[in-house]
């Protein structure tokens, strides 16, 4: 994915302004890295279970009202401990996150060495 990001930023830089290719290349590489870092970071946080407490609190709050209004004959809700300690695993978390970090680091190094 890193190669695709570099190729896309090179193509965009050449299409936008061929006279200042290097400046636009670094800019577009950083802009392409941002969605990868944001999405990968969000998936990483979800995998670690950072929102489990929030889900537990909402379920505890709103299940009391629903139980009193509606008689439940459906399947049993998740156990509280199971909800608190549940972890998720997404296959693309690390490739997406590492692609964004690599692109951001490359663009930062290029901007510091070339333009400073």
CSV table of C-alpha atoms in Angstrom, one decimal:
chain,number,residue,atom,x,y,z
A,1,UNK,CA,0.0,0.0,0.0
A,2,UNK,CA,2.9,2.3,0.6
A,3,UNK,CA,4.0,2.1,-3.0
A,4,UNK,CA,0.5,2.9,-4.2
A,5,UNK,CA,0.5,6.0,-1.9
A,6,UNK,CA,3.8,7.1,-3.3
A,7,UNK,CA,2.7,6.6,-6.9
A,8,UNK,CA,-0.6,8.4,-6.3
A,9,UNK,CA,1.2,11.4,-4.7
A,10,UNK,CA,3.7,11.5,-7.6
A,11,UNK,CA,0.9,11.4,-10.2
A,12,UNK,CA,-1.1,14.1,-8.4
A,13,UNK,CA,2.0,16.3,-8.0
A,14,UNK,CA,2.8,16.0,-11.7
A,15,UNK,CA,-0.8,16.7,-12.8
A,16,UNK,CA,-1.3,19.7,-10.5
A,17,UNK,CA,2.0,21.6,-11.0
A,18,UNK,CA,4.9,20.0,-12.9
A,19,UNK,CA,7.2,23.0,-12.3
A,20,UNK,CA,7.2,22.6,-8.5
A,21,UNK,CA,7.0,18.8,-8.5
A,22,UNK,CA,9.0,18.1,-5.4
A,23,UNK,CA,7.0,20.5,-3.2
A,24,UNK,CA,3.7,19.1,-4.4
A,25,UNK,CA,4.9,15.5,-4.1
A,26,UNK,CA,5.7,16.0,-0.4
A,27,UNK,CA,2.4,17.8,0.2
A,28,UNK,CA,0.3,15.1,-1.5
A,29,UNK,CA,2.3,12.3,0.2
A,30,UNK,CA,1.4,13.8,3.6
A,31,UNK,CA,-2.2,14.3,2.6
A,32,UNK,CA,-2.5,10.8,1.4
A,33,UNK,CA,-1.0,9.5,4.7
A,34,UNK,CA,-3.5,11.3,6.9
A,35,UNK,CA,-6.6,9.1,6.2
A,36,UNK,CA,-4.5,6.0,6.6
A,37,UNK,CA,-3.2,7.1,10.0
A,38,UNK,CA,-6.7,8.2,11.1
A,39,UNK,CA,-8.5,5.0,10.1
A,40,UNK,CA,-5.7,2.8,11.3
A,41,UNK,CA,-5.5,4.6,14.6
A,42,UNK,CA,-9.3,4.3,15.1
A,43,UNK,CA,-9.2,0.6,14.3
A,44,UNK,CA,-6.3,0.2,16.7
A,45,UNK,CA,-8.2,1.9,19.5
A,46,UNK,CA,-11.3,-0.2,18.9
A,47,UNK,CA,-9.2,-3.4,19.0
A,48,UNK,CA,-7.9,-2.5,22.4
A,49,UNK,CA,-11.4,-2.1,23.8
A,50,UNK,CA,-11.3,1.6,24.6
A,51,UNK,CA,-15.0,2.0,24.0
A,52,UNK,CA,-16.2,-1.1,25.9
A,53,UNK,CA,-16.9,0.9,29.1
A,54,UNK,CA,-19.0,3.4,27.2
A,55,UNK,CA,-20.9,0.6,25.5
A,56,UNK,CA,-21.4,-1.1,28.9
A,57,UNK,CA,-22.7,2.1,30.5
A,58,UNK,CA,-25.1,2.8,27.6
A,59,UNK,CA,-26.4,-0.7,27.6
A,60,UNK,CA,-26.9,-0.7,31.4
A,61,UNK,CA,-28.7,2.6,31.3
A,62,UNK,CA,-31.0,1.9,28.4
A,63,UNK,CA,-31.8,-1.7,29.2
A,64,UNK,CA,-33.5,-0.8,32.4
A,65,UNK,CA,-36.0,1.4,30.5
A,66,UNK,CA,-36.5,-1.2,27.7
A,67,UNK,CA,-37.0,-4.0,30.2
A,68,UNK,CA,-39.7,-2.2,32.0
A,69,UNK,CA,-41.5,-1.2,28.9
A,70,UNK,CA,-41.2,-4.4,26.8
A,71,UNK,CA,-41.3,-8.0,28.0
A,72,UNK,CA,-38.2,-9.7,26.6
A,73,UNK,CA,-38.5,-13.2,25.3
A,74,UNK,CA,-35.5,-13.0,23.0
A,75,UNK,CA,-32.0,-14.3,23.5
A,76,UNK,CA,-30.1,-13.3,26.6
A,77,UNK,CA,-28.0,-10.1,26.4
A,78,UNK,CA,-24.2,-10.3,26.7
A,79,UNK,CA,-22.8,-10.9,30.2
A,80,UNK,CA,-21.5,-7.7,31.7
A,81,UNK,CA,-17.9,-9.1,32.1
A,82,UNK,CA,-18.0,-10.4,28.5
A,83,UNK,CA,-19.0,-7.0,27.3
A,84,UNK,CA,-16.3,-5.2,29.3
A,85,UNK,CA,-13.4,-7.5,28.3
A,86,UNK,CA,-14.4,-8.2,24.7
A,87,UNK,CA,-11.6,-7.5,22.2
A,88,UNK,CA,-11.9,-7.2,18.4
A,89,UNK,CA,-9.4,-8.2,15.8
A,90,UNK,CA,-9.3,-6.5,12.4
A,91,UNK,CA,-7.0,-7.9,9.7
A,92,UNK,CA,-6.2,-4.6,8.1
A,93,UNK,CA,-5.4,-2.5,11.2
A,94,UNK,CA,-1.6,-2.8,11.1
A,95,UNK,CA,-1.1,-2.6,7.3
A,96,UNK,CA,-3.3,0.6,7.2
A,97,UNK,CA,-1.7,2.1,10.2
A,98,UNK,CA,1.9,1.3,9.2
A,99,UNK,CA,1.3,2.6,5.6
A,100,UNK,CA,0.1,5.9,7.0
A,101,UNK,CA,3.0,6.2,9.4
A,102,UNK,CA,5.6,5.3,6.8
A,103,UNK,CA,4.2,7.8,4.3
A,104,UNK,CA,4.0,10.5,6.9
A,105,UNK,CA,7.6,9.9,8.1
A,106,UNK,CA,8.9,9.8,4.5
A,107,UNK,CA,7.2,13.1,3.7
A,108,UNK,CA,8.5,14.7,6.9
A,109,UNK,CA,12.0,13.6,6.3
A,110,UNK,CA,11.9,14.8,2.7
A,111,UNK,CA,10.5,18.1,3.6
A,112,UNK,CA,13.1,18.7,6.3
A,113,UNK,CA,16.1,17.6,4.2
A,114,UNK,CA,15.1,19.2,0.9
A,115,UNK,CA,13.3,22.4,1.9
A,116,UNK,CA,15.2,23.4,5.0
